[in-house]
PDB file of C-alpha atoms in Angstrom:
ATOM      1  CA  MET A   1     113.270  93.897  77.848  1.00  0.00           C
ATOM      2  CA  PHE A   2     112.667  97.903  77.657  1.00  0.00           C
ATOM      3  CA  SER A   3     113.294  97.518  73.826  1.00  0.00           C
ATOM      4  CA  LEU A   4     110.653  94.690  73.720  1.00  0.00           C
ATOM      5  CA  GLY A   5     107.909  96.847  75.268  1.00  0.00           C
ATOM      6  CA  LEU A   6     109.090  99.942  72.978  1.00  0.00           C
ATOM      7  CA  HIS A   7     108.363  97.901  70.174  1.00  0.00           C
ATOM      8  CA  GLY A   8     105.122  96.513  71.451  1.00  0.00           C
ATOM      9  CA  ARG A   9     104.073 100.174  71.697  1.00  0.00           C
ATOM     10  CA  THR A  10     105.050 100.705  68.192  1.00  0.00           C
ATOM     11  CA  ALA A  11     103.437  97.698  66.870  1.00  0.00           C
ATOM     12  CA  GLN A  12      99.898  98.950  68.979  1.00  0.00           C
ATOM     13  CA  LEU A  13     100.151 101.972  67.020  1.00  0.00           C
ATOM     14  CA  ALA A  14     100.526 100.659  63.688  1.00  0.00           C
ATOM     15  CA  ALA A  15      97.401  98.152  64.608  1.00  0.00           C
ATOM     16  CA  GLN A  16      95.307 100.712  64.837  1.00  0.00           C
ATOM     17  CA  GLN A  17      95.253 100.712  60.866  1.00  0.00           C
ATOM     18  CA  VAL A  18      94.155  97.528  60.784  1.00  0.00           C
ATOM     19  CA  SER A  19      89.886  97.034  60.702  1.00  0.00           C
ATOM     20  CA  GLY A  20      87.500  94.544  61.750  1.00  0.00           C
ATOM     21  CA  ASP A  21      88.177  91.722  64.154  1.00  0.00           C
ATOM     22  CA  GLY A  22      91.808  91.430  63.414  1.00  0.00           C
ATOM     23  CA  ARG A  23      92.751  94.672  64.875  1.00  0.00           C
ATOM     24  CA  GLU A  24      90.751  93.842  68.325  1.00  0.00           C
ATOM     25  CA  ILE A  25      92.532  90.259  68.525  1.00  0.00           C
ATOM     26  CA  LEU A  26      96.036  92.267  67.199  1.00  0.00           C
ATOM     27  CA  ASP A  27      95.317  94.830  70.160  1.00  0.00           C
ATOM     28  CA  HIS A  28      94.723  92.275  72.466  1.00  0.00           C
ATOM     29  CA  SER A  29      97.907  90.254  71.994  1.00  0.00           C
ATOM     30  CA  LEU A  30      99.997  93.473  71.805  1.00  0.00           C
ATOM     31  CA  ARG A  31      98.439  94.460  75.268  1.00  0.00           C
ATOM     32  CA  ALA A  32      99.610  91.618  76.967  1.00  0.00           C
ATOM     33  CA  LEU A  33     103.120  91.572  75.602  1.00  0.00           C
ATOM     34  CA  ILE A  34     103.461  95.027  76.754  1.00  0.00           C
ATOM     35  CA  GLU A  35     102.509  93.966  80.040  1.00  0.00           C
ATOM     36  CA  LEU A  36     104.562  90.946  80.330  1.00  0.00           C
ATOM     37  CA  ALA A  37     107.741  92.990  79.326  1.00  0.00           C
ATOM     38  CA  GLU A  38     107.027  95.969  81.938  1.00  0.00           C
ATOM     39  CA  ASN A  39     106.381  93.033  84.545  1.00  0.00           C
ATOM     40  CA  ALA A  40     109.408  91.324  83.417  1.00  0.00           C
ATOM     41  CA  GLN A  41     111.522  94.669  83.932  1.00  0.00           C
ATOM     42  CA  ASP A  42     110.016  95.212  87.562  1.00  0.00           C
ATOM     43  CA  ASP A  43     111.113  91.802  88.042  1.00  0.00           C
ATOM     44  CA  MET A  44     114.434  92.339  87.069  1.00  0.00           C
ATOM     45  CA  ARG A  45     115.004  95.194  89.198  1.00  0.00           C
ATOM     46  CA  GLY A  46     113.916  93.621  92.105  1.00  0.00           C
ATOM     47  CA  PHE A  47     116.206  90.551  91.710  1.00  0.00           C
ATOM     48  CA  VAL A  48     119.487  92.787  90.808  1.00  0.00           C
ATOM     49  CA  PHE A  49     118.875  94.782  94.369  1.00  0.00           C
ATOM     50  CA  LYS A  50     118.482  91.418  96.182  1.00  0.00           C
ATOM     51  CA  LEU A  51     121.242  90.100  94.794  1.00  0.00           C
ATOM     52  CA  HIS A  52     123.078  93.418  95.434  1.00  0.00           C
ATOM     53  CA  PRO A  53     121.949  94.831  98.754  1.00  0.00           C
ATOM     54  CA  THR A  54     125.151  97.065  98.886  1.00  0.00           C
ATOM     55  CA  SER A  55     124.213  98.605 102.223  1.00  0.00           C
ATOM     56  CA  LEU A  56     123.232  95.448 104.383  1.00  0.00           C
ATOM     57  CA  THR A  57     127.115  94.380 105.396  1.00  0.00           C
ATOM     58  CA  GLU A  58     127.827  98.150 105.565  1.00  0.00           C
ATOM     59  CA  THR A  59     124.944  99.450 107.478  1.00  0.00           C
ATOM     60  CA  GLY A  60     123.367  96.311 108.911  1.00  0.00           C
ATOM     61  CA  LEU A  61     119.889  95.001 108.801  1.00  0.00           C
ATOM     62  CA  GLY A  62     118.069  98.030 110.171  1.00  0.00           C
ATOM     63  CA  PRO A  63     119.225 100.905 107.862  1.00  0.00           C
ATOM     64  CA  SER A  64     119.119  98.297 104.948  1.00  0.00           C
ATOM     65  CA  ILE A  65     115.401  97.639 105.591  1.00  0.00           C
ATOM     66  CA  VAL A  66     114.674 101.343 105.711  1.00  0.00           C
ATOM     67  CA  GLU A  67     116.501 102.087 102.573  1.00  0.00           C
ATOM     68  CA  HIS A  68     114.874  99.420 100.645  1.00  0.00           C
ATOM     69  CA  ALA A  69     111.267 100.449 101.953  1.00  0.00           C
ATOM     70  CA  ALA A  70     112.028 103.781 101.024  1.00  0.00           C
ATOM     71  CA  ALA A  71     112.883 103.023  97.474  1.00  0.00           C
ATOM     72  CA  VAL A  72     109.843 100.841  96.976  1.00  0.00           C
ATOM     73  CA  ALA A  73     107.768 103.579  98.397  1.00  0.00           C
ATOM     74  CA  GLU A  74     108.868 106.073  96.111  1.00  0.00           C
ATOM     75  CA  ARG A  75     108.725 103.918  93.022  1.00  0.00           C
ATOM     76  CA  GLU A  76     105.224 102.248  93.704  1.00  0.00           C
ATOM     77  CA  HIS A  77     103.525 105.218  95.587  1.00  0.00           C
ATOM     78  CA  LEU A  78     103.065 102.901  98.554  1.00  0.00           C
ATOM     79  CA  ASP A  79     102.685 104.214 102.192  1.00  0.00           C
ATOM     80  CA  ILE A  80     105.365 101.896 103.893  1.00  0.00           C
ATOM     81  CA  VAL A  81     106.269 102.478 107.848  1.00  0.00           C
ATOM     82  CA  VAL A  82     108.964 100.850 109.197  1.00  0.00           C
ATOM     83  CA  ASP A  83     109.631 100.497 112.856  1.00  0.00           C
ATOM     84  CA  ILE A  84     112.540  98.528 114.038  1.00  0.00           C
ATOM     85  CA  ASP A  85     114.693  98.488 117.366  1.00  0.00           C
ATOM     86  CA  GLN A  86     117.238 101.193 117.685  1.00  0.00           C
ATOM     87  CA  GLU A  87     119.748  98.647 119.549  1.00  0.00           C
ATOM     88  CA  PRO A  88     121.430  96.289 117.119  1.00  0.00           C
ATOM     89  CA  ILE A  89     119.409  93.364 116.320  1.00  0.00           C
ATOM     90  CA  PRO A  90     121.124  90.721 117.703  1.00  0.00           C
ATOM     91  CA  LEU A  91     121.928  88.208 114.556  1.00  0.00           C
ATOM     92  CA  PRO A  92     124.977  86.994 112.942  1.00  0.00           C
ATOM     93  CA  GLU A  93     125.923  88.290 109.188  1.00  0.00           C
ATOM     94  CA  GLU A  94     124.394  85.063 107.495  1.00  0.00           C
ATOM     95  CA  ALA A  95     121.222  85.556 109.537  1.00  0.00           C
ATOM     96  CA  ILE A  96     121.062  89.052 108.995  1.00  0.00           C
ATOM     97  CA  GLU A  97     121.126  88.242 105.057  1.00  0.00           C
ATOM     98  CA  ASP A  98     118.387  85.500 104.928  1.00  0.00           C
ATOM     99  CA  THR A  99     116.106  87.690 107.380  1.00  0.00           C
ATOM    100  CA  TYR A 100     116.540  90.798 105.177  1.00  0.00           C
ATOM    101  CA  ARG A 101     115.880  88.897 102.015  1.00  0.00           C
ATOM    102  CA  VAL A 102     112.183  87.416 103.744  1.00  0.00           C
ATOM    103  CA  VAL A 103     111.483  91.128 104.199  1.00  0.00           C
ATOM    104  CA  VAL A 104     112.549  91.931 100.427  1.00  0.00           C
ATOM    105  CA  GLU A 105     110.569  89.019  99.258  1.00  0.00           C
ATOM    106  CA  ALA A 106     107.399  89.820 101.507  1.00  0.00           C
ATOM    107  CA  LEU A 107     107.652  93.311 100.586  1.00  0.00           C
ATOM    108  CA  HIS A 108     107.803  92.323  96.559  1.00  0.00           C
ATOM    109  CA  ASN A 109     104.470  90.094  97.173  1.00  0.00           C
ATOM    110  CA  VAL A 110     103.020  93.208  98.281  1.00  0.00           C
ATOM    111  CA  VAL A 111     103.615  95.208  95.669  1.00  0.00           C
ATOM    112  CA  LYS A 112     102.606  92.644  93.507  1.00  0.00           C
ATOM    113  CA  HIS A 113      99.667  91.229  94.534  1.00  0.00           C
ATOM    114  CA  ALA A 114      98.250  92.590  97.558  1.00  0.00           C
ATOM    115  CA  GLU A 115      96.538  95.969  95.650  1.00  0.00           C
ATOM    116  CA  ALA A 116      97.577  97.542  99.173  1.00  0.00           C
ATOM    117  CA  ALA A 117      97.753 101.414  99.942  1.00  0.00           C
ATOM    118  CA  HIS A 118      99.657 100.944 103.076  1.00  0.00           C
ATOM    119  CA  CYS A 119     102.277  98.479 104.739  1.00  0.00           C
ATOM    120  CA  THR A 120     104.246  98.375 108.128  1.00  0.00           C
ATOM    121  CA  ILE A 121     107.634  96.634 108.775  1.00  0.00           C
ATOM    122  CA  SER A 122     108.546  96.097 112.373  1.00  0.00           C
ATOM    123  CA  VAL A 123     112.045  94.329 113.528  1.00  0.00           C
ATOM    124  CA  ARG A 124     111.951  93.690 117.185  1.00  0.00           C
ATOM    125  CA  SER A 125     114.242  92.009 119.621  1.00  0.00           C
ATOM    126  CA  LYS A 126     112.240  90.583 122.501  1.00  0.00           C
ATOM    127  CA  ALA A 127     114.272  90.013 125.617  1.00  0.00           C
ATOM    128  CA  ALA A 128     111.802  87.132 126.782  1.00  0.00           C
ATOM    129  CA  PHE A 129     113.242  83.669 127.074  1.00  0.00           C
ATOM    130  CA  PRO A 130     113.700  82.271 124.665  1.00  0.00           C
ATOM    131  CA  GLN A 131     115.065  85.714 122.998  1.00  0.00           C
ATOM    132  CA  THR A 132     113.846  86.031 119.772  1.00  0.00           C
ATOM    133  CA  VAL A 133     113.984  88.661 116.713  1.00  0.00           C
ATOM    134  CA  ASP A 134     110.334  88.968 115.438  1.00  0.00           C
ATOM    135  CA  VAL A 135     109.988  90.626 112.223  1.00  0.00           C
ATOM    136  CA  GLU A 136     106.327  91.351 110.681  1.00  0.00           C
ATOM    137  CA  ILE A 137     105.383  92.509 107.322  1.00  0.00           C
ATOM    138  CA  HIS A 138     101.414  93.598 107.178  1.00  0.00           C
ATOM    139  CA  ASP A 139      99.590  95.308 104.496  1.00  0.00           C
ATOM    140  CA  ASP A 140      96.037  96.588 103.808  1.00  0.00           C
ATOM    141  CA  GLY A 141      95.356  94.924 100.836  1.00  0.00           C
ATOM    142  CA  VAL A 142      92.803  92.286  99.673  1.00  0.00           C
ATOM    143  CA  GLY A 143      94.075  89.563 102.291  1.00  0.00           C
ATOM    144  CA  LEU A 144      93.604  86.090 102.075  1.00  0.00           C
ATOM    145  CA  CYS A 145      90.968  83.951 100.751  1.00  0.00           C
ATOM    146  CA  PRO A 146      88.905  81.207 102.558  1.00  0.00           C
ATOM    147  CA  GLY A 147      89.529  77.858 101.350  1.00  0.00           C
ATOM    148  CA  SER A 148      91.910  78.854  98.812  1.00  0.00           C
ATOM    149  CA  SER A 149      94.342  75.927  97.782  1.00  0.00           C
ATOM    150  CA  THR A 150      98.570  76.541  98.952  1.00  0.00           C
ATOM    151  CA  ARG A 151     100.383  77.687  95.762  1.00  0.00           C
ATOM    152  CA  GLU A 152     104.109  76.879  95.783  1.00  0.00           C
ATOM    153  CA  THR A 153     105.060  80.130  94.325  1.00  0.00           C
ATOM    154  CA  PHE A 154     108.939  81.068  93.975  1.00  0.00           C
ATOM    155  CA  GLY A 155     108.417  83.881  96.765  1.00  0.00           C
ATOM    156  CA  LEU A 156     106.664  81.380  99.450  1.00  0.00           C
ATOM    157  CA  VAL A 157     109.422  78.837  98.607  1.00  0.00           C
ATOM    158  CA  SER A 158     112.225  81.022  98.972  1.00  0.00           C
ATOM    159  CA  MET A 159     110.758  82.639 102.218  1.00  0.00           C
ATOM    160  CA  ARG A 160     110.171  79.224 103.563  1.00  0.00           C
ATOM    161  CA  GLU A 161     113.753  77.828 102.683  1.00  0.00           C
ATOM    162  CA  ARG A 162     115.642  81.096 104.612  1.00  0.00           C
ATOM    163  CA  ALA A 163     113.473  80.448 107.521  1.00  0.00           C
ATOM    164  CA  GLU A 164     114.218  76.861 107.673  1.00  0.00           C
ATOM    165  CA  ARG A 165     117.624  78.154 107.792  1.00  0.00           C
ATOM    166  CA  LEU A 166     117.222  80.237 110.279  1.00  0.00           C
ATOM    167  CA  GLY A 167     115.442  77.701 112.302  1.00  0.00           C
ATOM    168  CA  ALA A 168     112.691  80.227 112.813  1.00  0.00           C
ATOM    169  CA  THR A 169     109.088  79.848 112.139  1.00  0.00           C
ATOM    170  CA  LEU A 170     107.113  81.822 109.219  1.00  0.00           C
ATOM    171  CA  GLU A 171     103.439  82.489 109.471  1.00  0.00           C
ATOM    172  CA  VAL A 172     101.207  84.093 106.847  1.00  0.00           C
ATOM    173  CA  SER A 173      97.776  85.008 107.783  1.00  0.00           C
ATOM    174  CA  GLY A 174      95.179  87.621 106.674  1.00  0.00           C
ATOM    175  CA  THR A 175      91.528  88.013 106.269  1.00  0.00           C
ATOM    176  CA  PRO A 176      89.854  88.809 103.068  1.00  0.00           C
ATOM    177  CA  ASN A 177      89.615  93.204 102.565  1.00  0.00           C
ATOM    178  CA  LEU A 178      91.654  93.567 105.571  1.00  0.00           C
ATOM    179  CA  GLY A 179      95.219  92.659 104.882  1.00  0.00           C
ATOM    180  CA  THR A 180      97.686  90.083 104.956  1.00  0.00           C
ATOM    181  CA  THR A 181     100.539  89.508 107.438  1.00  0.00           C
ATOM    182  CA  VAL A 182     104.003  87.913 106.930  1.00  0.00           C
ATOM    183  CA  ARG A 183     105.446  87.045 110.544  1.00  0.00           C
ATOM    184  CA  LEU A 184     109.048  85.612 110.719  1.00  0.00           C
ATOM    185  CA  VAL A 185     109.985  84.717 114.597  1.00  0.00           C
ATOM    186  CA  ILE A 186     113.868  83.990 114.930  1.00  0.00           C
ATOM    187  CA  PRO A 187     114.703  82.567 118.344  1.00  0.00           C
ATOM    188  CA  ILE A 188     118.121  82.948 119.225  1.00  0.00           C
ATOM    189  CA  ARG A 189     120.615  81.217 121.252  1.00  0.00           C
ATOM    190  CA  HIS A 190     122.695  82.354 124.060  1.00  0.00           C
ATOM    191  CA  ASP A 191     125.421  82.653 121.736  1.00  0.00           C
ATOM    192  CA  GLY A 192     123.690  85.059 119.288  1.00  0.00           C
ATOM    193  CA  LEU A 193     123.019  82.155 117.048  1.00  0.00           C
ATOM    194  CA  PRO A 194     119.616  81.609 115.423  1.00  0.00           C
ATOM    195  CA  SER A 195     118.338  78.648 117.401  1.00  0.00           C
ATOM    196  CA  GLU A 196     118.058  75.115 115.540  1.00  0.00           C
ATOM    197  CA  THR A 197     114.954  73.815 117.344  1.00  0.00           C
ATOM    198  CA  SER A 198     112.340  75.869 116.624  1.00  0.00           C
ATOM    199  CA  GLU A 199     108.816  75.101 115.562  1.00  0.00           C
ATOM    200  CA  PRO A 200     107.991  73.918 111.880  1.00  0.00           C
ATOM    201  CA  VAL A 201     107.243  76.794 109.469  1.00  0.00           C
ATOM    202  CA  HIS A 202     104.406  77.533 108.726  1.00  0.00           C
ATOM    203  CA  ALA A 203     102.492  79.644 105.986  1.00  0.00           C
ATOM    204  CA  GLY A 204      99.240  80.692 105.177  1.00  0.00           C
ATOM    205  CA  GLN A 205      97.793  80.946 101.336  1.00  0.00           C
ATOM    206  CA  GLY A 206      96.282  84.022  99.496  1.00  0.00           C
ATOM    207  CA  PRO A 207      97.348  86.679  97.230  1.00  0.00           C
ATOM    208  CA  LEU A 208     100.039  88.007  98.919  1.00  0.00           C
ATOM    209  CA  LEU A 209     102.076  84.525  98.065  1.00  0.00           C
TER     210      LEU A 209
END
């Protein structure tokens, strides 16, 4: 991908020697090629990290989210605030992985689509009956568009499948120009496992997805 982008830039410089309408058409095509290559590189980095979150099993859900958020904030120049309970999150290992990946996918969508300057991630364990773990990702980007149709993107499908495995509810809501919120609510049984009897998964629609 890097070589493809590099060759595209080299060809773009050569295209400056072409005159007339041909130069404009060639330049437009090369710019599109370079953008595709750069986007593919970004996606590949994200997938590699998601496949190998080295700190997840070593340090737990909270520290792993903090580490990933810090890396994204530095790379994308995005202000990200993480608010996570100090107490250990009462989830088994397989549920921790699905929860982590929902956060990663939601944050990836913020970067790619929301045009946001600020983002907050919160993870809270709530003791009310039934006990739940509440995860929320909120951005101040372009928000949701009223009346927009549902788009079954890879990111949304992935988050929905993980929420269903967790027996959790997934809600995506927002307002135009006021940002979007992704909320995952995982009910916990007394044995510490996610409940299997939660409400169906809900998902709104907009640029975040």
